[in-house]
XYZ file of C-alpha atoms in Angstrom:
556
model
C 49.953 -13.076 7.255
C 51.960 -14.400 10.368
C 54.259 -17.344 10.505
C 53.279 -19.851 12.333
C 53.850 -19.685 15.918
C 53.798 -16.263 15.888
C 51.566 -13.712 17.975
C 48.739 -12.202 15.661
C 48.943 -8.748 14.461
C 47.058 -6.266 16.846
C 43.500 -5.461 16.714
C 42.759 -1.490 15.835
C 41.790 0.557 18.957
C 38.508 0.848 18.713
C 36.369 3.654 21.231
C 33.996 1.904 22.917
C 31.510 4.623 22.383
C 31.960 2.794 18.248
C 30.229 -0.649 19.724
C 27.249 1.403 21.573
C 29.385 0.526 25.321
C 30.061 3.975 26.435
C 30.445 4.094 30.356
C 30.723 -0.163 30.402
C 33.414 -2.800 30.372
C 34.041 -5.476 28.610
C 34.652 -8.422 30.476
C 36.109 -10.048 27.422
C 39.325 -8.138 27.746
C 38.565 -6.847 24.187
C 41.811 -4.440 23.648
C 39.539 -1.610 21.968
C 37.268 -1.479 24.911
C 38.276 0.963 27.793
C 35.357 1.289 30.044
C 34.747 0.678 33.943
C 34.142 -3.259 34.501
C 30.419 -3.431 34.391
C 29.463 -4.443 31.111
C 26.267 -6.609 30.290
C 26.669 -10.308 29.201
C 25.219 -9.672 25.470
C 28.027 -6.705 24.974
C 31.131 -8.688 25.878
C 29.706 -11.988 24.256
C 29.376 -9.569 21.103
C 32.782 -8.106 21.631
C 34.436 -11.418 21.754
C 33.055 -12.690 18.644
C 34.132 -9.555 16.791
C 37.552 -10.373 18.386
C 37.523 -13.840 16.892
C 36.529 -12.572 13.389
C 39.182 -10.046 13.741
C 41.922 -12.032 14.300
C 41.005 -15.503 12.596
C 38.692 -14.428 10.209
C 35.794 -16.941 11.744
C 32.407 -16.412 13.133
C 30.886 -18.497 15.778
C 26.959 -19.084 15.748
C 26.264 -16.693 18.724
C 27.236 -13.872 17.499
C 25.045 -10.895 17.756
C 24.191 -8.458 15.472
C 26.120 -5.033 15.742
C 22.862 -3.322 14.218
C 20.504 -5.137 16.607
C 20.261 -3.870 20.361
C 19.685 -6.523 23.068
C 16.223 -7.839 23.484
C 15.789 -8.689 26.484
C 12.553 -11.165 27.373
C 11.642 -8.466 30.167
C 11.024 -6.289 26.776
C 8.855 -8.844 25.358
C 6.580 -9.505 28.833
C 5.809 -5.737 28.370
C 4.462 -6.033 24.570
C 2.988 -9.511 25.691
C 1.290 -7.251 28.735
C -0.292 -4.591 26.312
C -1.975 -7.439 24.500
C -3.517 -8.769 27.305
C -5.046 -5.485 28.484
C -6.803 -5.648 24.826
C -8.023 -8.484 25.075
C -9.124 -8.440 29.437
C -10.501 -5.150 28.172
C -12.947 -6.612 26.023
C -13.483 -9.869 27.471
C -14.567 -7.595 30.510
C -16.953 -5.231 29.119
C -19.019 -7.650 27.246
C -19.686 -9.874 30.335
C -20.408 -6.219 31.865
C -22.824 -5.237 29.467
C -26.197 -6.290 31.129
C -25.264 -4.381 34.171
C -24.538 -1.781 32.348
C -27.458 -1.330 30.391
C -29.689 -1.808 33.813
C -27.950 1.191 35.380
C -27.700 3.645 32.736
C -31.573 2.967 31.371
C -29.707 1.709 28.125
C -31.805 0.945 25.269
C -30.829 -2.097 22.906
C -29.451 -0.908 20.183
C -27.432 2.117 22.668
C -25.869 -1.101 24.246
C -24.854 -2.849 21.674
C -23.056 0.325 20.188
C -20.956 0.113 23.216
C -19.691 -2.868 22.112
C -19.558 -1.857 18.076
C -17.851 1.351 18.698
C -14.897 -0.143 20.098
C -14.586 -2.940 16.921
C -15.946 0.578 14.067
C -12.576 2.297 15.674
C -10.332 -0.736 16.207
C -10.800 -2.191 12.654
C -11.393 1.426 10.828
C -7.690 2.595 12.225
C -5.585 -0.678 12.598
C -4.273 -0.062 8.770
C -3.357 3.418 9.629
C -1.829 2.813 13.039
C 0.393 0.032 11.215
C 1.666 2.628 9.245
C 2.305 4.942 11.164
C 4.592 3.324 13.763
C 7.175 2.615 10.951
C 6.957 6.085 9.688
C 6.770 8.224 12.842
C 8.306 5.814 15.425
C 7.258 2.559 16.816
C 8.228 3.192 20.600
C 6.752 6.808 20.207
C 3.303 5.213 18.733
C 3.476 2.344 21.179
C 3.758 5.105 24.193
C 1.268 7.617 23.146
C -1.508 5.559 22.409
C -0.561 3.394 25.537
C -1.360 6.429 27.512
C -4.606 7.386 25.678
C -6.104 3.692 25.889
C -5.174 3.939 29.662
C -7.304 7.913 29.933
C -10.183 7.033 28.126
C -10.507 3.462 29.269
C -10.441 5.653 33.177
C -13.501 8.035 31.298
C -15.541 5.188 30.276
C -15.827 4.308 34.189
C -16.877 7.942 34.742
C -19.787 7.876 32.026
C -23.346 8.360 33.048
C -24.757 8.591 29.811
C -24.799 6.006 26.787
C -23.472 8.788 24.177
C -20.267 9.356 26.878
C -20.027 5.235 26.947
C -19.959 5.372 22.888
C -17.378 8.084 22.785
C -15.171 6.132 25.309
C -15.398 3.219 23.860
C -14.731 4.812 20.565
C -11.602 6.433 21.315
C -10.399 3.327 23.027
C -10.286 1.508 20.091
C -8.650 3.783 18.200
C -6.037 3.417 20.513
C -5.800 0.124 20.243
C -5.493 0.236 16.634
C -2.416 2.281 17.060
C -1.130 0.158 20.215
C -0.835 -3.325 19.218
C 0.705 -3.092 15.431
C 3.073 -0.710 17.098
C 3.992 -3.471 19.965
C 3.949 -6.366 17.157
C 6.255 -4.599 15.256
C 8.743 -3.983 17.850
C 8.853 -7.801 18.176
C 9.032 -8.315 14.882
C 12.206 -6.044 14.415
C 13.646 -6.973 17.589
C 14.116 -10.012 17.714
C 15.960 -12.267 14.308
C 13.762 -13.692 12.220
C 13.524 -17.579 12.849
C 12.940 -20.237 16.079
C 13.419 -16.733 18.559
C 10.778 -14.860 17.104
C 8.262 -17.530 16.286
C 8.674 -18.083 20.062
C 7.716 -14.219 21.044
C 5.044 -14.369 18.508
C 3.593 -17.374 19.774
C 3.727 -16.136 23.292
C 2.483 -13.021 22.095
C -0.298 -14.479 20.801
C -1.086 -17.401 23.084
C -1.281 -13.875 25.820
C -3.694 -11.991 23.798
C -6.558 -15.552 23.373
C -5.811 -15.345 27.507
C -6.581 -12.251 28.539
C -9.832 -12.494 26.851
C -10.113 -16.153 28.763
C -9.449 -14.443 32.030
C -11.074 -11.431 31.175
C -14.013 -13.533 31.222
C -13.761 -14.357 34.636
C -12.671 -10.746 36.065
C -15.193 -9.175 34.436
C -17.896 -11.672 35.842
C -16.054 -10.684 39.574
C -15.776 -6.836 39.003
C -19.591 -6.957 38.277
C -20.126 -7.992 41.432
C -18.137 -5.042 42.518
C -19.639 -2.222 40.697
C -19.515 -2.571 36.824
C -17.475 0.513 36.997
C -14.508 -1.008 37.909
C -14.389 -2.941 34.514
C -13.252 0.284 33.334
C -11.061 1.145 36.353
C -8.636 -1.831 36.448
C -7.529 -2.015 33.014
C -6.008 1.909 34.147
C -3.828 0.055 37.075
C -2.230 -2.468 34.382
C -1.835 0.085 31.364
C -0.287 2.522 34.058
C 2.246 -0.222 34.906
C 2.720 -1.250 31.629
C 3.620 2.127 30.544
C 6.307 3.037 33.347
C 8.040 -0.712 32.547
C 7.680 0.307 28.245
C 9.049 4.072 29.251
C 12.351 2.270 30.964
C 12.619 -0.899 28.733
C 11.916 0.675 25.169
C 15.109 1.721 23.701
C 15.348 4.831 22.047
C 17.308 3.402 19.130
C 17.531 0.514 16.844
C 14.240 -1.618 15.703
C 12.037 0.810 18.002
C 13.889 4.493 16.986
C 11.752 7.375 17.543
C 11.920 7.930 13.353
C 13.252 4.737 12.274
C 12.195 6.101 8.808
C 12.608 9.377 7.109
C 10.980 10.177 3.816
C 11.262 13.387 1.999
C 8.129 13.708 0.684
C 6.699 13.266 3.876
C 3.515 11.139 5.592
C 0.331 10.937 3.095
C -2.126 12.848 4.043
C -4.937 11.934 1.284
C -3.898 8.390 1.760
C -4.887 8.623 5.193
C -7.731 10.464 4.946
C -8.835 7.170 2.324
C -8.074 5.277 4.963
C -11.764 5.996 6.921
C -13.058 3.395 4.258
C -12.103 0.747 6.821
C -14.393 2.671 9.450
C -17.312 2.431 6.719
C -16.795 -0.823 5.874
C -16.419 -1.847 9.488
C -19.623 0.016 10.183
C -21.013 -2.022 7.311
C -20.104 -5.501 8.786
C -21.580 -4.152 12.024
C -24.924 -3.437 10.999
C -25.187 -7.256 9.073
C -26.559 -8.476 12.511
C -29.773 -5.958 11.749
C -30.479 -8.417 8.884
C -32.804 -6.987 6.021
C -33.824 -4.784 8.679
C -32.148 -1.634 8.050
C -30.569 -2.908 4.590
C -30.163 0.704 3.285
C -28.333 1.710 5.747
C -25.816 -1.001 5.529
C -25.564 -1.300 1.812
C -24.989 2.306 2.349
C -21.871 1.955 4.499
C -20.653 -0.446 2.321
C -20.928 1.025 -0.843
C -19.564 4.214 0.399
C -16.387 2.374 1.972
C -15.953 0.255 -1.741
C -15.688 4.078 -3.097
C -13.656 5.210 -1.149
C -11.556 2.036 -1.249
C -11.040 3.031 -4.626
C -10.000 6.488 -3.854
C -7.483 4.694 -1.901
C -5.486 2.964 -4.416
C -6.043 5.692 -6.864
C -4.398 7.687 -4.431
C -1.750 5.297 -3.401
C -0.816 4.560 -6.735
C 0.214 8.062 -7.843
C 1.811 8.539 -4.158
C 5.542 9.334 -3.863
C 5.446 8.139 -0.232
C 2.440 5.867 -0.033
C 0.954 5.234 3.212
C 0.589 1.811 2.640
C 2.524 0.227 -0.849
C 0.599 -1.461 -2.801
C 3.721 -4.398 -3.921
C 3.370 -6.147 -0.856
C 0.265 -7.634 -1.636
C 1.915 -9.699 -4.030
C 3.066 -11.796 -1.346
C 0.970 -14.124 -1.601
C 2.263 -15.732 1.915
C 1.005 -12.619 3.715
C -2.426 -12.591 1.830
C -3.188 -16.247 2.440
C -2.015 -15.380 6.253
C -4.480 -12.997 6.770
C -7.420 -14.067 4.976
C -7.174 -16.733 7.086
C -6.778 -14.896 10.414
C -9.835 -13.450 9.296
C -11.779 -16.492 8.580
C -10.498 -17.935 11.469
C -10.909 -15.773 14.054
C -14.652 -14.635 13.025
C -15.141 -18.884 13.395
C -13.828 -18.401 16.663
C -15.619 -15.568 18.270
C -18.960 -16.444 16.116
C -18.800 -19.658 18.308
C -17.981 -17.645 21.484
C -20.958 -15.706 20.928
C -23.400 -18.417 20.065
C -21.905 -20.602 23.104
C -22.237 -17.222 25.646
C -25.891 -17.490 24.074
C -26.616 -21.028 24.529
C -25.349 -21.014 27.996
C -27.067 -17.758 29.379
C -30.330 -17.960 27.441
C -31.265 -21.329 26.692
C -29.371 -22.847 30.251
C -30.465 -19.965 32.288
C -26.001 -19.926 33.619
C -25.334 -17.038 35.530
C -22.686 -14.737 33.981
C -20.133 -16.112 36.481
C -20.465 -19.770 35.863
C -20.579 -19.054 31.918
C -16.909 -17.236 32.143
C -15.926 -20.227 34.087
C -17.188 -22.665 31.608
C -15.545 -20.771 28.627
C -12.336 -20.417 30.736
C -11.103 -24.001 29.097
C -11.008 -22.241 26.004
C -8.042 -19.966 27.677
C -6.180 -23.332 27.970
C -4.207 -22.262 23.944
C -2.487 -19.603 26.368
C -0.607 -22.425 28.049
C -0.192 -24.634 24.606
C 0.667 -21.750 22.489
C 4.197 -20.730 23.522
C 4.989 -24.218 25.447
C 3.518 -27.086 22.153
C 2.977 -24.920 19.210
C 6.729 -23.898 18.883
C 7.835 -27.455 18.742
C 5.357 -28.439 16.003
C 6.346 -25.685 13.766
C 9.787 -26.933 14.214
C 9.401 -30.147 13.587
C 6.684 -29.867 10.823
C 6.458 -26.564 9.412
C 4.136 -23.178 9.961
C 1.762 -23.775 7.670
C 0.963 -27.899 8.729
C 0.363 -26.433 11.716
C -1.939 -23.911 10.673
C -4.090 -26.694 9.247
C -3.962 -28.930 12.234
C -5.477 -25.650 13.484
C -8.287 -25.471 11.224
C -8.628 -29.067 11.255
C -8.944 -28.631 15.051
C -11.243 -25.961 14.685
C -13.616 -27.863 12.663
C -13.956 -30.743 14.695
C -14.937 -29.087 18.002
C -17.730 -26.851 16.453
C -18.847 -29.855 14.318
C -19.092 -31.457 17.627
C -21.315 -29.030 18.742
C -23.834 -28.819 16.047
C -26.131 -31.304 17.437
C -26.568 -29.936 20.951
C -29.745 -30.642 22.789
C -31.219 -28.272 26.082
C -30.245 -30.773 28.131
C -26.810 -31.744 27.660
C -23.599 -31.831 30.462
C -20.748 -29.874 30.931
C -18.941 -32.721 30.895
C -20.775 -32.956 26.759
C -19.295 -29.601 25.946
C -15.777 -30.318 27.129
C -14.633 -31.613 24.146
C -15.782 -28.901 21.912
C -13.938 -26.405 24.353
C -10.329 -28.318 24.967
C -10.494 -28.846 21.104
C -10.997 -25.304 20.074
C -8.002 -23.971 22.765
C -5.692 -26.516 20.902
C -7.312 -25.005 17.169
C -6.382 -21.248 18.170
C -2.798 -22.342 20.122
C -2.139 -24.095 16.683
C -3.431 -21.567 13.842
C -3.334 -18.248 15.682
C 0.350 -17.803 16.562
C 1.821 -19.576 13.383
C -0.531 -16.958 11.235
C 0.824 -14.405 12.625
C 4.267 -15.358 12.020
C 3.351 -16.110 8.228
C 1.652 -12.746 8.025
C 5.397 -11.054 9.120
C 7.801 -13.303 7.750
C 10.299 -11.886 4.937
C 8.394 -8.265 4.981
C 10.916 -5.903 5.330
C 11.713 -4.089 9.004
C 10.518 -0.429 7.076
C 7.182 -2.362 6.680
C 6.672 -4.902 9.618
C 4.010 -2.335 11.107
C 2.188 -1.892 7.745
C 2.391 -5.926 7.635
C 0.772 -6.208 11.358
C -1.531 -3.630 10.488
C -2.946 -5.639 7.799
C -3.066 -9.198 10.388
C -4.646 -7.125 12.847
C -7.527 -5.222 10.136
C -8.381 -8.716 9.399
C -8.714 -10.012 12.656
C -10.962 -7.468 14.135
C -12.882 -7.324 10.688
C -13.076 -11.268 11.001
C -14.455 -10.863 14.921
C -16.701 -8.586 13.417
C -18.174 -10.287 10.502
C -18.463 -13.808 12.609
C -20.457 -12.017 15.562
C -22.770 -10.305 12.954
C -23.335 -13.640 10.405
C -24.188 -15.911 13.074
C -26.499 -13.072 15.247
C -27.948 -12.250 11.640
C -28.659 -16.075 10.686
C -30.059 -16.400 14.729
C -32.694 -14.180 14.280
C -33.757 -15.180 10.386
C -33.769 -18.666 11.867
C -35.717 -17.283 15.103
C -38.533 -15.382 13.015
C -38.803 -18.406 10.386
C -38.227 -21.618 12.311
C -40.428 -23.544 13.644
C -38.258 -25.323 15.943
C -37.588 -22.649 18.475
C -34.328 -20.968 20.058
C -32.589 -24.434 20.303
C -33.432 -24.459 16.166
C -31.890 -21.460 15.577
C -28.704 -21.777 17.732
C -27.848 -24.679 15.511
C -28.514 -22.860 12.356
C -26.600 -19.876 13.371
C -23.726 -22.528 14.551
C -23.465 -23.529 10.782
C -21.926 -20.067 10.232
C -18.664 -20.747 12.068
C -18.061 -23.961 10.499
C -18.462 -22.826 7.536
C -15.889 -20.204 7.743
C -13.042 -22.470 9.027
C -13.358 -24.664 6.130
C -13.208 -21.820 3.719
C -10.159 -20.656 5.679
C -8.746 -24.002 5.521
C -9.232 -24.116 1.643
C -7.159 -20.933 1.470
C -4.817 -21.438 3.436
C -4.157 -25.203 1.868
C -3.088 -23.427 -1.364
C -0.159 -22.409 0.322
C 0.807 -26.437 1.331
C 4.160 -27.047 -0.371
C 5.426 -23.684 -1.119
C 8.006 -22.849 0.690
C 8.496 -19.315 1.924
C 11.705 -17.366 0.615
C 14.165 -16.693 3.688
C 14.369 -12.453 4.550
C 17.674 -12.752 2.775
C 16.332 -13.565 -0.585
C 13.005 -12.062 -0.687
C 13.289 -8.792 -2.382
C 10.970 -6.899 -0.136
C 12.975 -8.237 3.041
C 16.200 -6.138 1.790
C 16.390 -3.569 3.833
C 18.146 -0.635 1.892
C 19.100 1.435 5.273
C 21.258 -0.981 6.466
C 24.566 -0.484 6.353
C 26.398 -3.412 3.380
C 29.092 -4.622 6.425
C 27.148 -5.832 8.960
C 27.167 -9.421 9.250
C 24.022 -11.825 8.845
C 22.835 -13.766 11.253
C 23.604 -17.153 12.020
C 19.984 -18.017 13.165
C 18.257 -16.776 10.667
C 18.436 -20.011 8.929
C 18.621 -22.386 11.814
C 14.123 -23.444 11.386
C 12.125 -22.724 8.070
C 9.658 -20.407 9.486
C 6.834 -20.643 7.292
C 6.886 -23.918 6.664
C 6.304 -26.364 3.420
């Protein structure tokens, strides 16, 4: 120990090629770093705090995390980007349907396997894609399928026959299902767990309920066009979106190309199990036939319960399980996603029956309906700007219920419409359910990721994102199923069964609201003390971060 008064003892040189600054500076005069002066803010602000601990033994608040590479927001715009082309994507092609159909001499059921192919690949693979960006490499999964949503989106414009449309569409949502865990995961990992990453999740997800707002509108313009281009612009933004990832995605850290290594290797029979999501998927799908068809579908679903079997049997005995079977004890994480699914198959249920109500019974044009819906789009302003201060101030999972809360007022609202109501009448429905998905959308997804181990945080948005687009699927089929029982069986006409078949999404925000209730007054463990958020590859000296426990994240 010095005296006092006296100079400290000298700080080991340290390379900088130790601290990851090889070719920089540090402008904090740090003695162990001996580069040119041109060294980024983050590095010397991290060099200076390691001088501080060195020599006084203290640690200020800001200091980052040797382990963790800068994250810049430009990083974060990208992931935000790739989002948005899923959800314009969509948004675009079902406003683009009709068109479509009257070119290509589509029959009904062809057409609506446009739109089913793309949800039979999305939900079938989004479990497997999860996986398999934290076993073979989240930037490498995240570029890869980038580049084949971006080709076959291109091919889709090209197709001149429904079975090429199918296949498109198919393969595009396969891609998908790789894409977006991958690019949730990289948020997930890059940035610390607490009021910084509930802010890129809740921009992340306030950007993916507006591209499908806005992809409303475009699509309703590109019609006009040519349908064609609905295939041809989402090429232009995955194109830029995939030079800005190929610069900004570091090749190390949270997004390594192998950021896990297992000697036993990736499991095959697991994945092949896997394809009991595309059954089951294909199962939901074919509940809008009604009994029509029942076979069929009770086919499809029995043969995806099998072969869900298969898949725990398999992943039981597995010495490198594709997905492991523990983490469904967190019972955060299953509540989280239950309720993504309940809530989002409310949501697009309602989108659907609205599109309906507008188009068939109102006689809107396809234009003026996107416009209409656009003040649904408004939770992509509200969810990184309001819904971050709430879950500050009153916890994730309060906010989740204001959500559902939300959520069940504004379709309640709804249930008595007449043939003859205002826009100005359907306003409050629409504001109210923008301000149910800015609240429950973005602080779901945080609860479905919070405390899961970085090894695992693409398994974990695999599972958010398999319920989602099984949740979109089961709400578009229910309330299309209960339309046309109500239709055939009614006496009271289309108006009649729009209001039966509006029943459908109410009742599946309340049951999410029940679920997710349960959860009221348990507080989540922090990452630090939940046994599946230790993280056995990192090294035992690298400090903790300071804002980790700055803002419960999951709430009370």
């Amino acid at each position: 120990m010095p005296s006092a008064g006296s100079a400290p003892a000298p700080v080991p040189a340290l390379s900088a090629r130790a601290w990851g600054v090889s070719g920089r500076s540090c402008r904090a005069r740090v003695p162990w770093c001996r580069a040119s002066p041109r060294c980024r803010r983050s590095t010397w602000l991290r060099h200076a705090s390691l001088l501080r601990l060195a020599i006084h033994g203290t640690r200020p608040r800001s200091l980052i995390r040797p382990d963790r590479p800068d994250t810049p927001w430009a990083l974060l715009l990208v992931l935000c980007g790739t989002i948005f082309l899923e959800g314009i994507d969509v948004a675009m092609l079902a406003v683009a349907i009709p068109s479509i159909r009257a070119d290509l001499d589509l029959s009904t059921g062809t057409a609506a396997w446009v739109m089913s192919a793309y949800i039979l690949g999305y939900a079938g693979f989004t479990l497997l894609g999860g996986r398999a960006a934290d076993l073979l490499g989240r930037r490498r999964m995240f570029l890869i399928w980038l580049t084949v949503f971006m080709l076959f989106s291109g091919l889709g414009g090209f197709a001149t026959e429904g079975w090429m449309m199918i296949v498109a569409r198919f393969v595009t949502g396969v891609s998908a299902a790789f894409m977006t865990p991958a690019a949730m995961s990289i948020i997930t990992t890059s940035y610390e767990e607490g009021p910084q990453r509930n802010r890129a999740l809740l921009v992340f997800a306030g950007t993916a309920a507006g591209g499908f707002s806005l992809g409303m509108v475009i699509g309703g313009l590109l019609t006009q066009l040519g349908w064609r281009w609905v295939f041809f612009a989402p090429v232009l933004l995955a194109g830029a979106l995939l030079v800005a990832a190929l610069r900004l995605l570091p090749r190390t850290g949270a997004t390594a190309e192998r950021p896990e290594k297992t000697a036993d290797g990736f499991d095959l029979p697991g994945a092949a199990a896997a394809g009991a999501m595309l059954l089951l998927a294909a199962g939901v799908v074919r509940l809008e036939h009604g009994v029509s068809g029942w076979p069929l579908t009770a086919g499809a679903f029995a043969a995806g319960l099998l072969l869900v079997y298969v898949f725990v049997a398999v992943e039981r005995r597995s010495p490198a399980p594709l997905v492991r079977l523990a983490i469904f004890r967190r019972a955060s994480m299953v509540r989280a996603d239950l309720g993504a699914l309940l809530f989002v198959g409310s949501f697009f249920g309602f989108q659907f029956m609205a599109t309906l109500y507008l188009q068939e019974l109102r006689g809107w044009s396809s234009l003026e309906t996107s416009f209409a819906l656009m003040l649904m789009g408004l939770d992509a302003v509200l969810a990184p700007t309001l819904t971050p201060l709430l879950v500050n101030r009153f916890g994730n999972m309060r906010v989740v219920l204001g959500g559902f809360v939300a959520a069940i007022a504004a379709y309640g609202l709804f249930l008595p419409v007449s043939d003859d109501w205002s826009f100005g009448m359907m306003t409050p429905t629409l504001l109210l359910t923008s301000v149910a998905f800015a609240l429950a959308y973005g602080p779901l997804a945080i609860a479905a990721t919070d405390g899961v181990a970085p090894r695992e945080q693409g398994l974990a948005s695999g599972l958010l994102y398999t319920a989602t687009q099984f949740g979109s699927a089961i709400g578009i089929s229910a309330v299309t199923a209960v339309y046309g029982l109500a239709s055939a069986t009614g006496a009271d006409g289309a108006l009649g069964a729009f209001r039966a078949a509006l029943v459908v999404p109410v009742v599946m925000v309340v049951l999410g609201l029940v679920i997710t209730a349960t959860g009221l007054g348990r507080g989540q463990p922090r990452a630090s003390q939940s046994p599946d958020a230790l993280d056995s590859t990192r090294r035992p000296t690298a400090p903790a971060s300071a804002a980790a426990g700055e803002v419960a994240t999951s709430g009370d």
